[in-house]
CSV table of C-alpha atoms (C1' of nucleotides) and ligand atoms in Angstrom, one decimal:
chain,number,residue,atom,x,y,z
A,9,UNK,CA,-77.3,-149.1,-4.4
A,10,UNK,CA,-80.1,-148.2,-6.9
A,11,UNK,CA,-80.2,-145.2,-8.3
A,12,UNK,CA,-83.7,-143.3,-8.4
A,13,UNK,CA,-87.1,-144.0,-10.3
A,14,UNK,CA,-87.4,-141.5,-13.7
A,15,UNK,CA,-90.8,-141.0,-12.7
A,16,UNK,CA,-90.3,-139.3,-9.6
A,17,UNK,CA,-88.6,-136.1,-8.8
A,18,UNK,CA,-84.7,-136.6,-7.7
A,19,UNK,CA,-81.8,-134.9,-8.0
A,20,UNK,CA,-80.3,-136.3,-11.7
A,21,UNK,CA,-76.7,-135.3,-10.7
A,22,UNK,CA,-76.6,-137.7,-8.3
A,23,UNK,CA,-77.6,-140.7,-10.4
A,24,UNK,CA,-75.0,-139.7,-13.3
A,25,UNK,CA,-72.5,-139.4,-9.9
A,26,UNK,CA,-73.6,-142.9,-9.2
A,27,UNK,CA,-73.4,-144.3,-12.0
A,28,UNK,CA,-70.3,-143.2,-13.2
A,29,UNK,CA,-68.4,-144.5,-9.7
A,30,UNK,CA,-70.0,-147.7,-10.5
A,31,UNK,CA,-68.8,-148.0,-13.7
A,32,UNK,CA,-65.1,-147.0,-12.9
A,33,UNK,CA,-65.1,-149.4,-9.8
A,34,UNK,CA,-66.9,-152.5,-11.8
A,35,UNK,CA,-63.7,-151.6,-14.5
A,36,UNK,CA,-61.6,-151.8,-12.0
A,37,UNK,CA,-62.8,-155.0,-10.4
A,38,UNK,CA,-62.8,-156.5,-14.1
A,39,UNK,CA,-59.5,-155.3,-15.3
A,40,UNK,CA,-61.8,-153.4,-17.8
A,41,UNK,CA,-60.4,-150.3,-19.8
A,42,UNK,CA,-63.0,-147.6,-19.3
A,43,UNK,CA,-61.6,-145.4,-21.9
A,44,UNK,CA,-62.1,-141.7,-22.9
A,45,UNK,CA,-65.0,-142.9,-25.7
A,46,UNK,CA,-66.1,-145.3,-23.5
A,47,UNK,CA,-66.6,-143.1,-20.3
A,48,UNK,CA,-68.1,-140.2,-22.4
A,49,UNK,CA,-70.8,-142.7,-24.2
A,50,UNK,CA,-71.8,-143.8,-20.8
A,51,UNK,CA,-72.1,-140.6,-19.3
A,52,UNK,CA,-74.0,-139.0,-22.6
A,53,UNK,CA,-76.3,-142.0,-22.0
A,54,UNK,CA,-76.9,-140.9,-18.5
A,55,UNK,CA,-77.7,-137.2,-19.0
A,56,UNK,CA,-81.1,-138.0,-19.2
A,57,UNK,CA,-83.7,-141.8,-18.3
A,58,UNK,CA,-84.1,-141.2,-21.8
A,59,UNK,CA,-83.1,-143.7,-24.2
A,60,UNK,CA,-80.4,-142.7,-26.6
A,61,UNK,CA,-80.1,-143.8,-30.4
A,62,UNK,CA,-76.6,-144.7,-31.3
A,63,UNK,CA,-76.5,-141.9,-34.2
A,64,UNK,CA,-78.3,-139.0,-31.3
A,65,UNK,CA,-74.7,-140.0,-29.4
A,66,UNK,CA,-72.8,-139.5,-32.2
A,67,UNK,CA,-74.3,-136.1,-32.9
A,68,UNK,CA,-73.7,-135.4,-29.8
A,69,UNK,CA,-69.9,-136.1,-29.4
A,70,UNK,CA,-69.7,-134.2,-32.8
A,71,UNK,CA,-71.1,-130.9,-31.1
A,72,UNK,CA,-67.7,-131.3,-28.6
A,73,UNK,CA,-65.3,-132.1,-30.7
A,74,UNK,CA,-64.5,-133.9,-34.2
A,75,UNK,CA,-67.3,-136.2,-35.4
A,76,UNK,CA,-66.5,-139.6,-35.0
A,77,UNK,CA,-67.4,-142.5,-37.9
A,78,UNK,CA,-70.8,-145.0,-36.3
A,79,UNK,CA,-67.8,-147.5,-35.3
A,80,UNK,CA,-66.4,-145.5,-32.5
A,81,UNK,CA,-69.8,-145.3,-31.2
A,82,UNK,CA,-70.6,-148.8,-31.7
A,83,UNK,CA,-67.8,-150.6,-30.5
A,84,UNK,CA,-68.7,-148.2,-27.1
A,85,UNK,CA,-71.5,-149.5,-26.9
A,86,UNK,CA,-70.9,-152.9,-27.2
A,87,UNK,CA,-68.3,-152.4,-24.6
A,88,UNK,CA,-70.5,-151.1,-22.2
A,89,UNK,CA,-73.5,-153.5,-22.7
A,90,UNK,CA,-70.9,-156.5,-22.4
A,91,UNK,CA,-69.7,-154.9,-19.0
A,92,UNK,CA,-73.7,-155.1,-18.0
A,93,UNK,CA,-73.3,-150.6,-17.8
A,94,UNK,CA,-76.3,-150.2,-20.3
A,95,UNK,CA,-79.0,-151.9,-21.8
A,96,UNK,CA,-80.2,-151.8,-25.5
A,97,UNK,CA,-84.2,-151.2,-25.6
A,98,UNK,CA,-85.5,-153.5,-28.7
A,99,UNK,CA,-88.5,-151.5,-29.3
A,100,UNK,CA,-86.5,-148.5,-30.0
A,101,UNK,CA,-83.3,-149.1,-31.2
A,102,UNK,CA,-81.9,-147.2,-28.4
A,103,UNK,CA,-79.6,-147.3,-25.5
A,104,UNK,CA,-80.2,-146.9,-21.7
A,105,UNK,CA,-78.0,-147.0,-18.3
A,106,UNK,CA,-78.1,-149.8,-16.4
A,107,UNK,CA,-79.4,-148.5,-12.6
A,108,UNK,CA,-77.9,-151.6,-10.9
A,109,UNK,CA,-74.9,-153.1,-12.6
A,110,UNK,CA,-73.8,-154.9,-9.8
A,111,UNK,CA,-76.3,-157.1,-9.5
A,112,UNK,CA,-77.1,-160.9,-11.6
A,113,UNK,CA,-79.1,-159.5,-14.6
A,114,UNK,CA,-81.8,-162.1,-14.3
A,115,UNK,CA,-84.4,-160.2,-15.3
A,116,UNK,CA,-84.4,-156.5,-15.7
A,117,UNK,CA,-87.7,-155.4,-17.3
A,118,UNK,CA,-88.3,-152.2,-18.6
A,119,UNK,CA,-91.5,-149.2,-18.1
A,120,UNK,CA,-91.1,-147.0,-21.6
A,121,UNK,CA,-93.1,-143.7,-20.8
A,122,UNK,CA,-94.7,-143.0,-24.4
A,123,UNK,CA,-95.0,-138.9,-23.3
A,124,UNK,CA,-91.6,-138.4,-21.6
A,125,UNK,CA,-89.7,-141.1,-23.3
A,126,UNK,CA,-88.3,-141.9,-19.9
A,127,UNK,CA,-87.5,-145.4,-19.2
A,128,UNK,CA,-87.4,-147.2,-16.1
A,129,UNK,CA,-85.5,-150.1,-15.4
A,130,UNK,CA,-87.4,-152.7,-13.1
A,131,UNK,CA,-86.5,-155.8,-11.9
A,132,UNK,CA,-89.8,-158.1,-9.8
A,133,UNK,CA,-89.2,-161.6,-8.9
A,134,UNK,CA,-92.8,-162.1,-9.2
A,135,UNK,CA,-91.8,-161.9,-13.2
A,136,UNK,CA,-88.7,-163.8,-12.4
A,137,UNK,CA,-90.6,-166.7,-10.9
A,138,UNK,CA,-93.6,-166.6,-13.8
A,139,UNK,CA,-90.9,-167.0,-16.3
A,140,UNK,CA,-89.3,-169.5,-15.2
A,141,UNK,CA,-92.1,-171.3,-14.2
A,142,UNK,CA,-93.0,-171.4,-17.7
A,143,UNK,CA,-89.7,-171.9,-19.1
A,144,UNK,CA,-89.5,-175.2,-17.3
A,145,UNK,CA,-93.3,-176.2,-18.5
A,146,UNK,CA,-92.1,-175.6,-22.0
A,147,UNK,CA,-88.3,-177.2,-21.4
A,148,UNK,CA,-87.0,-174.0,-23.0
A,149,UNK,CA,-83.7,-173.1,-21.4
A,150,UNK,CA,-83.7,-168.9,-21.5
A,151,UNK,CA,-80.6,-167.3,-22.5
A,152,UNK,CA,-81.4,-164.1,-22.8
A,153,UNK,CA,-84.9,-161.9,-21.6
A,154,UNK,CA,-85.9,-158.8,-22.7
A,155,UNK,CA,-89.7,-157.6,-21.3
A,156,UNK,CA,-90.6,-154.4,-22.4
A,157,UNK,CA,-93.5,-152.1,-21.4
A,158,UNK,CA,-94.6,-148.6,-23.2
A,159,UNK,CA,-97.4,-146.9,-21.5
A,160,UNK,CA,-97.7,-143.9,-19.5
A,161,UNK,CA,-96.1,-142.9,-16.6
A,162,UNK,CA,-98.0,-141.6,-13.4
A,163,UNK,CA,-96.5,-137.9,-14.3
A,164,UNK,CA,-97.4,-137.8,-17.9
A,165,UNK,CA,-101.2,-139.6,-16.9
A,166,UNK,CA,-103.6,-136.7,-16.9
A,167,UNK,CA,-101.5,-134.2,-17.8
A,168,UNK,CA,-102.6,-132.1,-20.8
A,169,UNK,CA,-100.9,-134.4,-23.1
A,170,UNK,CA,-101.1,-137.6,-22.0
B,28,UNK,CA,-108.3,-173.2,-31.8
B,29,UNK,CA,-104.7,-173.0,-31.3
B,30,UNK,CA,-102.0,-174.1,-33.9
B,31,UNK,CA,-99.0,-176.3,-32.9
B,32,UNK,CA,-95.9,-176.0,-31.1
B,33,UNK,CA,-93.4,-175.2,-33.5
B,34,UNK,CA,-90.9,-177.2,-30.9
B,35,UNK,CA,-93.1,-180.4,-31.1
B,36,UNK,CA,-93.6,-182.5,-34.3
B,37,UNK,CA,-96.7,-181.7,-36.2
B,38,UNK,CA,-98.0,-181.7,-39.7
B,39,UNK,CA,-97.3,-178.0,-40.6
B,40,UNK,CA,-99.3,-177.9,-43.4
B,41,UNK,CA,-102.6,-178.2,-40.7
B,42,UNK,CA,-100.9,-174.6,-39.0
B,43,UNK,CA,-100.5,-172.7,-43.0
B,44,UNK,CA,-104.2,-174.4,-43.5
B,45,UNK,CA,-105.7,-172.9,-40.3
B,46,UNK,CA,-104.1,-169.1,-40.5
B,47,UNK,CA,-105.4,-168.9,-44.1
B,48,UNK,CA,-108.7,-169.8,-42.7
B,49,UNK,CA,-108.1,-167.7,-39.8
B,50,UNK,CA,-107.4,-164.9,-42.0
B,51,UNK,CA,-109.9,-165.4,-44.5
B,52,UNK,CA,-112.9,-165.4,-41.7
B,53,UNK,CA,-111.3,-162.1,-39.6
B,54,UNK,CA,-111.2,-160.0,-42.8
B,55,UNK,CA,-114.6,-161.2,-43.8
B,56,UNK,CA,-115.7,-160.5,-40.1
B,57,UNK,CA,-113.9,-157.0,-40.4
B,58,UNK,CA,-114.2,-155.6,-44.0
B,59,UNK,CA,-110.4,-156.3,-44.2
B,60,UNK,CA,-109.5,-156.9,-47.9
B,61,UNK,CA,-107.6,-159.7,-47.8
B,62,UNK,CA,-105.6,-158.9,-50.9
B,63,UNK,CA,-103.1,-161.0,-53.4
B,64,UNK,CA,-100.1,-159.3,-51.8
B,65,UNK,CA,-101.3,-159.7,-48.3
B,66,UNK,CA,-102.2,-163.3,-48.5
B,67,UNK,CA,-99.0,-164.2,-50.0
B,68,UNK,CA,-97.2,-162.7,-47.3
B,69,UNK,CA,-99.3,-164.1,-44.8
B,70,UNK,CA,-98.4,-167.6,-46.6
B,71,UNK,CA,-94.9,-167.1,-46.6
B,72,UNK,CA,-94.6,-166.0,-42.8
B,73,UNK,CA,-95.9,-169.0,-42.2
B,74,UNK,CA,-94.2,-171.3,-44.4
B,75,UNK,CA,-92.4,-172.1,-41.4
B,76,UNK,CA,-92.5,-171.1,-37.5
B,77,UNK,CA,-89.3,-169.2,-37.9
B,78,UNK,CA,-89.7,-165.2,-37.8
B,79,UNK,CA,-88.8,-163.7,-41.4
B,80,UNK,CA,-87.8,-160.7,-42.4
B,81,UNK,CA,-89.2,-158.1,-44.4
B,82,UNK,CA,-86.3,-158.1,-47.1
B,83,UNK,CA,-86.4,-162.3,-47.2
B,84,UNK,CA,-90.1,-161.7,-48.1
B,85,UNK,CA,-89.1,-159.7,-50.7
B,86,UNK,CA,-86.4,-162.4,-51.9
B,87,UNK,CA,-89.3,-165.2,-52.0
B,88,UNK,CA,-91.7,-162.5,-53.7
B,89,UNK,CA,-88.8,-162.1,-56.4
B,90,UNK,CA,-88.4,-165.7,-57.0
B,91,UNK,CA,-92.3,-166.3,-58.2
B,92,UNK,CA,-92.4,-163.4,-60.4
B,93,UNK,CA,-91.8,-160.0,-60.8
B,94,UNK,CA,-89.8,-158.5,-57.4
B,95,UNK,CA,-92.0,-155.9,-55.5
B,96,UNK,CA,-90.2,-152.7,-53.8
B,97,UNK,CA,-89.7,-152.9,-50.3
B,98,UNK,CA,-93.0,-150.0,-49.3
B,99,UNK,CA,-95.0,-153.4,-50.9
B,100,UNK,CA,-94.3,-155.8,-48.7
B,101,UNK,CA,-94.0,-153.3,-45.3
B,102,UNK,CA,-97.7,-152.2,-46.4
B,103,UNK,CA,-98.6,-156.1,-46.5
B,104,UNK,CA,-96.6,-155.9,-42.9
B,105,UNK,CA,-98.4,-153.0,-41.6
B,106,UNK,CA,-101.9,-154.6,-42.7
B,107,UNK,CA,-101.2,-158.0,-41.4
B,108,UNK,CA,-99.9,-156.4,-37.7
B,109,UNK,CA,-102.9,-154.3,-37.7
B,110,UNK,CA,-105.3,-157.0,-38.6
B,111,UNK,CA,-103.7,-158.8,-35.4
B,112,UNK,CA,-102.8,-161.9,-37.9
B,113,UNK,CA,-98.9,-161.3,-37.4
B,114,UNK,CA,-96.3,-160.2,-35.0
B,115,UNK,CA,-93.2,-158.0,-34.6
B,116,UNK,CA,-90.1,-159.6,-32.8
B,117,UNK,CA,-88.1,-156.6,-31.8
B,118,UNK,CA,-85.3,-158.5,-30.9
B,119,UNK,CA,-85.1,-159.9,-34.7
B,120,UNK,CA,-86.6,-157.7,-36.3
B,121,UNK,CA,-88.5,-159.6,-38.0
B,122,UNK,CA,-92.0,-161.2,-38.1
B,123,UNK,CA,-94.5,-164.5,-37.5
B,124,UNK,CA,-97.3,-165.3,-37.7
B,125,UNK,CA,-99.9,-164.9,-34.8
B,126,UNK,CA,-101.0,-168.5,-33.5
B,127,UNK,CA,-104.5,-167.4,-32.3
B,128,UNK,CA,-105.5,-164.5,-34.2
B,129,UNK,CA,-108.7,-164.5,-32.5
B,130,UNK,CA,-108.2,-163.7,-29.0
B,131,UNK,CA,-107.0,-160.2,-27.1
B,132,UNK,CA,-103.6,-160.1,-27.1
B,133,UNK,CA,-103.6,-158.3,-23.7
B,134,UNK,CA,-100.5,-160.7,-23.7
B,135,UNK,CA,-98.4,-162.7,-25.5
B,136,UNK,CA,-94.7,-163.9,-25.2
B,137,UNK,CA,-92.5,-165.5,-27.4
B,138,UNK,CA,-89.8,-169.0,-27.0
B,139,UNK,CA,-86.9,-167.7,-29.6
B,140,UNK,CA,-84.8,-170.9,-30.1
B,141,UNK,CA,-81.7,-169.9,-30.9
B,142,UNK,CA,-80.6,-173.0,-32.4
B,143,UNK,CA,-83.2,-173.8,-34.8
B,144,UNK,CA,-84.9,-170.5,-34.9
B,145,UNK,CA,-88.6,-171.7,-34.3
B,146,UNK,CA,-90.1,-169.4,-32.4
B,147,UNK,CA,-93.1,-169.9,-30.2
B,148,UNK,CA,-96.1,-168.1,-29.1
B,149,UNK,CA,-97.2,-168.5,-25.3
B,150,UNK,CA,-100.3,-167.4,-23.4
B,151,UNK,CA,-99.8,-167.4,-19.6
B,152,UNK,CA,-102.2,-166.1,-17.4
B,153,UNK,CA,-99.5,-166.0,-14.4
B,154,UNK,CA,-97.2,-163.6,-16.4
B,155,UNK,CA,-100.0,-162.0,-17.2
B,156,UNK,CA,-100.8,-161.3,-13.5
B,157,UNK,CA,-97.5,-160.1,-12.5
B,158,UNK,CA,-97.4,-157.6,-15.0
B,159,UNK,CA,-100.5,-156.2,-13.8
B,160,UNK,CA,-99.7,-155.9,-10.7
B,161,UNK,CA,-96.3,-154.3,-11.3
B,162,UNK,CA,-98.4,-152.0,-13.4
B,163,UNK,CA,-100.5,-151.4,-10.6
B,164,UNK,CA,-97.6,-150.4,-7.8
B,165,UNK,CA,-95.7,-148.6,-10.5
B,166,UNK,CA,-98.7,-146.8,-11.5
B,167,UNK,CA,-98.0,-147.1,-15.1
B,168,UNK,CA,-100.9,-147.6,-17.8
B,169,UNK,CA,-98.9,-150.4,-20.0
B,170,UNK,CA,-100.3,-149.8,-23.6
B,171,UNK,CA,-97.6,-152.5,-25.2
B,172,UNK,CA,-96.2,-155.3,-24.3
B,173,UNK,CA,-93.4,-157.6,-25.6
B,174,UNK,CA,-91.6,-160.6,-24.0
B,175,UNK,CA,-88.9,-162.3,-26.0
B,176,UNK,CA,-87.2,-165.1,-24.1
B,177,UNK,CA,-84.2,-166.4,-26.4
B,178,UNK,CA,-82.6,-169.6,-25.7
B,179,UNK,CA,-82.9,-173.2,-26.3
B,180,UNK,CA,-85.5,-175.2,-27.0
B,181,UNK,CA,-86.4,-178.6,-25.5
B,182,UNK,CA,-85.2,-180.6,-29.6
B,183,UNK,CA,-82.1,-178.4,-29.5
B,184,UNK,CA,-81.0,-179.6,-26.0
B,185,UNK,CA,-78.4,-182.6,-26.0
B,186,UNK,CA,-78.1,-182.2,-29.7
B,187,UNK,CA,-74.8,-182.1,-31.3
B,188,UNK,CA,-74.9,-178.1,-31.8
B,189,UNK,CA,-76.6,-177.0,-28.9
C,29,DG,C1',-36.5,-147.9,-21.1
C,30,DT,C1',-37.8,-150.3,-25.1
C,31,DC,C1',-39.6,-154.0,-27.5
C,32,DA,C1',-43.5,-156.7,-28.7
C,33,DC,C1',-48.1,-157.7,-28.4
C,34,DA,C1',-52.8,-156.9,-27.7
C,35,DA,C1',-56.4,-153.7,-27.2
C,36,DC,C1',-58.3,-149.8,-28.8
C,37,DT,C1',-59.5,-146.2,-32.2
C,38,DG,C1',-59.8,-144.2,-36.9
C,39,DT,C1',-61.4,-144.5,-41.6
C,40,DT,C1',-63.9,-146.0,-45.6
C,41,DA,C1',-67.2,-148.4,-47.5
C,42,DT,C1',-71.3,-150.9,-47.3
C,43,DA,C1',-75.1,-153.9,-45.3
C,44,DT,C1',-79.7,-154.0,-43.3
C,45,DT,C1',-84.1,-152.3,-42.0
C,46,DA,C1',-87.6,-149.0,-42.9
C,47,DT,C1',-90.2,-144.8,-44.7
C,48,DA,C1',-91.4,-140.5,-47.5
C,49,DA,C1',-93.6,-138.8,-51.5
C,50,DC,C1',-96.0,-139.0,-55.4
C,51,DA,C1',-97.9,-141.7,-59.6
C,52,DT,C1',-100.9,-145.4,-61.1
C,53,DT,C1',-104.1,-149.0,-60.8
C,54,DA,C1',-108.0,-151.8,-58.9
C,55,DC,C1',-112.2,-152.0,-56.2
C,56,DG,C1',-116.8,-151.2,-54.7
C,57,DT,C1',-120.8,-148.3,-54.8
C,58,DG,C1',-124.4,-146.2,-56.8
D,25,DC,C1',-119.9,-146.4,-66.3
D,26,DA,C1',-118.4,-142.7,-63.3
D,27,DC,C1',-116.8,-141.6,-59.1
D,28,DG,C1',-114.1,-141.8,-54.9
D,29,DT,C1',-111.3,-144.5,-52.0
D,30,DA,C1',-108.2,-148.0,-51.0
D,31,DA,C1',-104.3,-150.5,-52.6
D,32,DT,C1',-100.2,-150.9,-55.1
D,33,DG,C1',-96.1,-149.3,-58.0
D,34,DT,C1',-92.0,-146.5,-58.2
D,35,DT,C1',-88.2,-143.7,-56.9
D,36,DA,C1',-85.5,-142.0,-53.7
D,37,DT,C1',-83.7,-141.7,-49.2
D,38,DA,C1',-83.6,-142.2,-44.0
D,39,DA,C1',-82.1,-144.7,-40.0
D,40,DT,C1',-79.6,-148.3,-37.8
D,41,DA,C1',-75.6,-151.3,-37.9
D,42,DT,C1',-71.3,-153.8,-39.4
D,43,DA,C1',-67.1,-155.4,-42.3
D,44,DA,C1',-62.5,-154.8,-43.3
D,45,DC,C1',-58.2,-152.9,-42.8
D,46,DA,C1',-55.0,-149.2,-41.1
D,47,DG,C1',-53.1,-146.7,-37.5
D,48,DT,C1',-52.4,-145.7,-32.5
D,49,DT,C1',-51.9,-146.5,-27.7
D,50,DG,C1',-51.4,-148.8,-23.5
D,51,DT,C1',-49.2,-152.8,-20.9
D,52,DG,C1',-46.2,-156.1,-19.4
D,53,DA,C1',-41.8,-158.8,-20.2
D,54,DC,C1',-37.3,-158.3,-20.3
E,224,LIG,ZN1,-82.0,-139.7,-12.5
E,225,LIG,ZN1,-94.0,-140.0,-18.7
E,226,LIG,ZN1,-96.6,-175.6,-37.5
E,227,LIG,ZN1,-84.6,-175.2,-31.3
DNA sequence: GTCACAACTGTTATATTATAACATTACGTG
DNA sequence: CACGTAATGTTATAATATAACAGTTGTGAC
């Protein structure tokens, strides 16, 4: 199940519901620990489709409670982007929920809204095909992919700001 | 005219030749000052097809004369990624040098070799068109793009630390 | 239950990448 | 050469990320 598109109106709750049963029943499945840090990176992550800078998360954490050092929030964070939970956006040094961690991650390519900051999380086997297509031309064998587009979304286009 | 592929053999000194020629003719086109500091970073980007950091610049900028503070060489940075002569790998952070300085760069994807960190810049019309047309159904104006495929390239297959 | 081990978290310090702000120098034009 | 602008120098600091080691907690064997 996919949760919804940024760029059109939804009720958020549910994809923060959704993402957190995901995450406790991928855990599960995986014998992973979804600790306390752990679980309350991932759901600060998914407050918003905005990416989230490591250091925003730890400001945040520090307005419930006692400050943690950049570890804490690090080793989260590695945690939950080796589980496949979130993705790290290159272009902004920032962190984002995965929408469909069940699936392969192939190719997941990401739509960075300039205006909103929200980031959506696509995945197109038309790409998937292109790339490999030209992976095998060049004899490259891909490890790792990481497509990113910034632009502007079809709320923030003509909008006063936009 | 396009330079080599950093993943097949080539006289390299023909790709260092070419971008200083490239360079020279753009800025002359544009009314680009093409200075000392600039050129020599250019140079040293491409001193090899492997992406380089802004802080090993500054090492190689110490070791032929007097060490420059790091705002000099991200200036000479800036310039050169404005100027369209070099580019930005997000996943590195770090840059090389732009193999066809010349053209749009509506598009343009890079072959990270993990091994033997060459990196190579691709033009492909097909990836091109898939992007569009996600673009298009999405209905997001993309106003940056970037493509990093990390992996293997085809000298770093079969050998002994691939 | 409790022992032992491994996994997780805390803590301190520091590495790496990048920019702000202001002073000085070099360049090109008239 | 005088002027204004663009480029560079200089100092300080911001923002992102990791190393190293100490302490704590959870889990399974017995
Ligand atoms: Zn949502
Ligand atoms: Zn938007
Ligand atoms: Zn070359
Ligand atoms: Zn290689």
């Amino acid at each position: 199940m996919r949760t919804n598109s940024p760029f059109k109106h939804h009720q958020h709750s549910q994809c923060i519901q959704q993402a957190l049963r995901n995450a406790e029943s991928l855990c599960k499945k995986n014998g992973f620990r979804l600790t306390r840090v752990r679980k309350r990176v991932l759901e600060l992550i998914w407050k918003s489709h905005q990416a989230l800078g490591a250091y925003a998360i730890l400001e945040q954490l520090g307005l419930e409670g006692v400050k943690p050092a950049p570890p804490t929030v690090y080793r989260a964070l590695d945690f939950l982007l080796e589980a496949g939970l979130i993705h790290r956006l290159n272009s902004l040094n920032a962190y984002t929920g995965c929408s469909h961690p069940k699936d392969d991650h192939h190719g997941s390519y990401f739509l960075i809204c300039q205006h909103c900051r929200n980031v959506a999380e696509i995945h197109d086997t038309g790409i998937d095909q292109q790339i490999s297509s030209l992976a095998h031309r060049e004899n490259f064998a891909v490890s790792e992919q990481a497509l990113e587009l910034s632009g502007t979304c079809q709320n923030c286009q003509g909008s006063a700001h936009a």
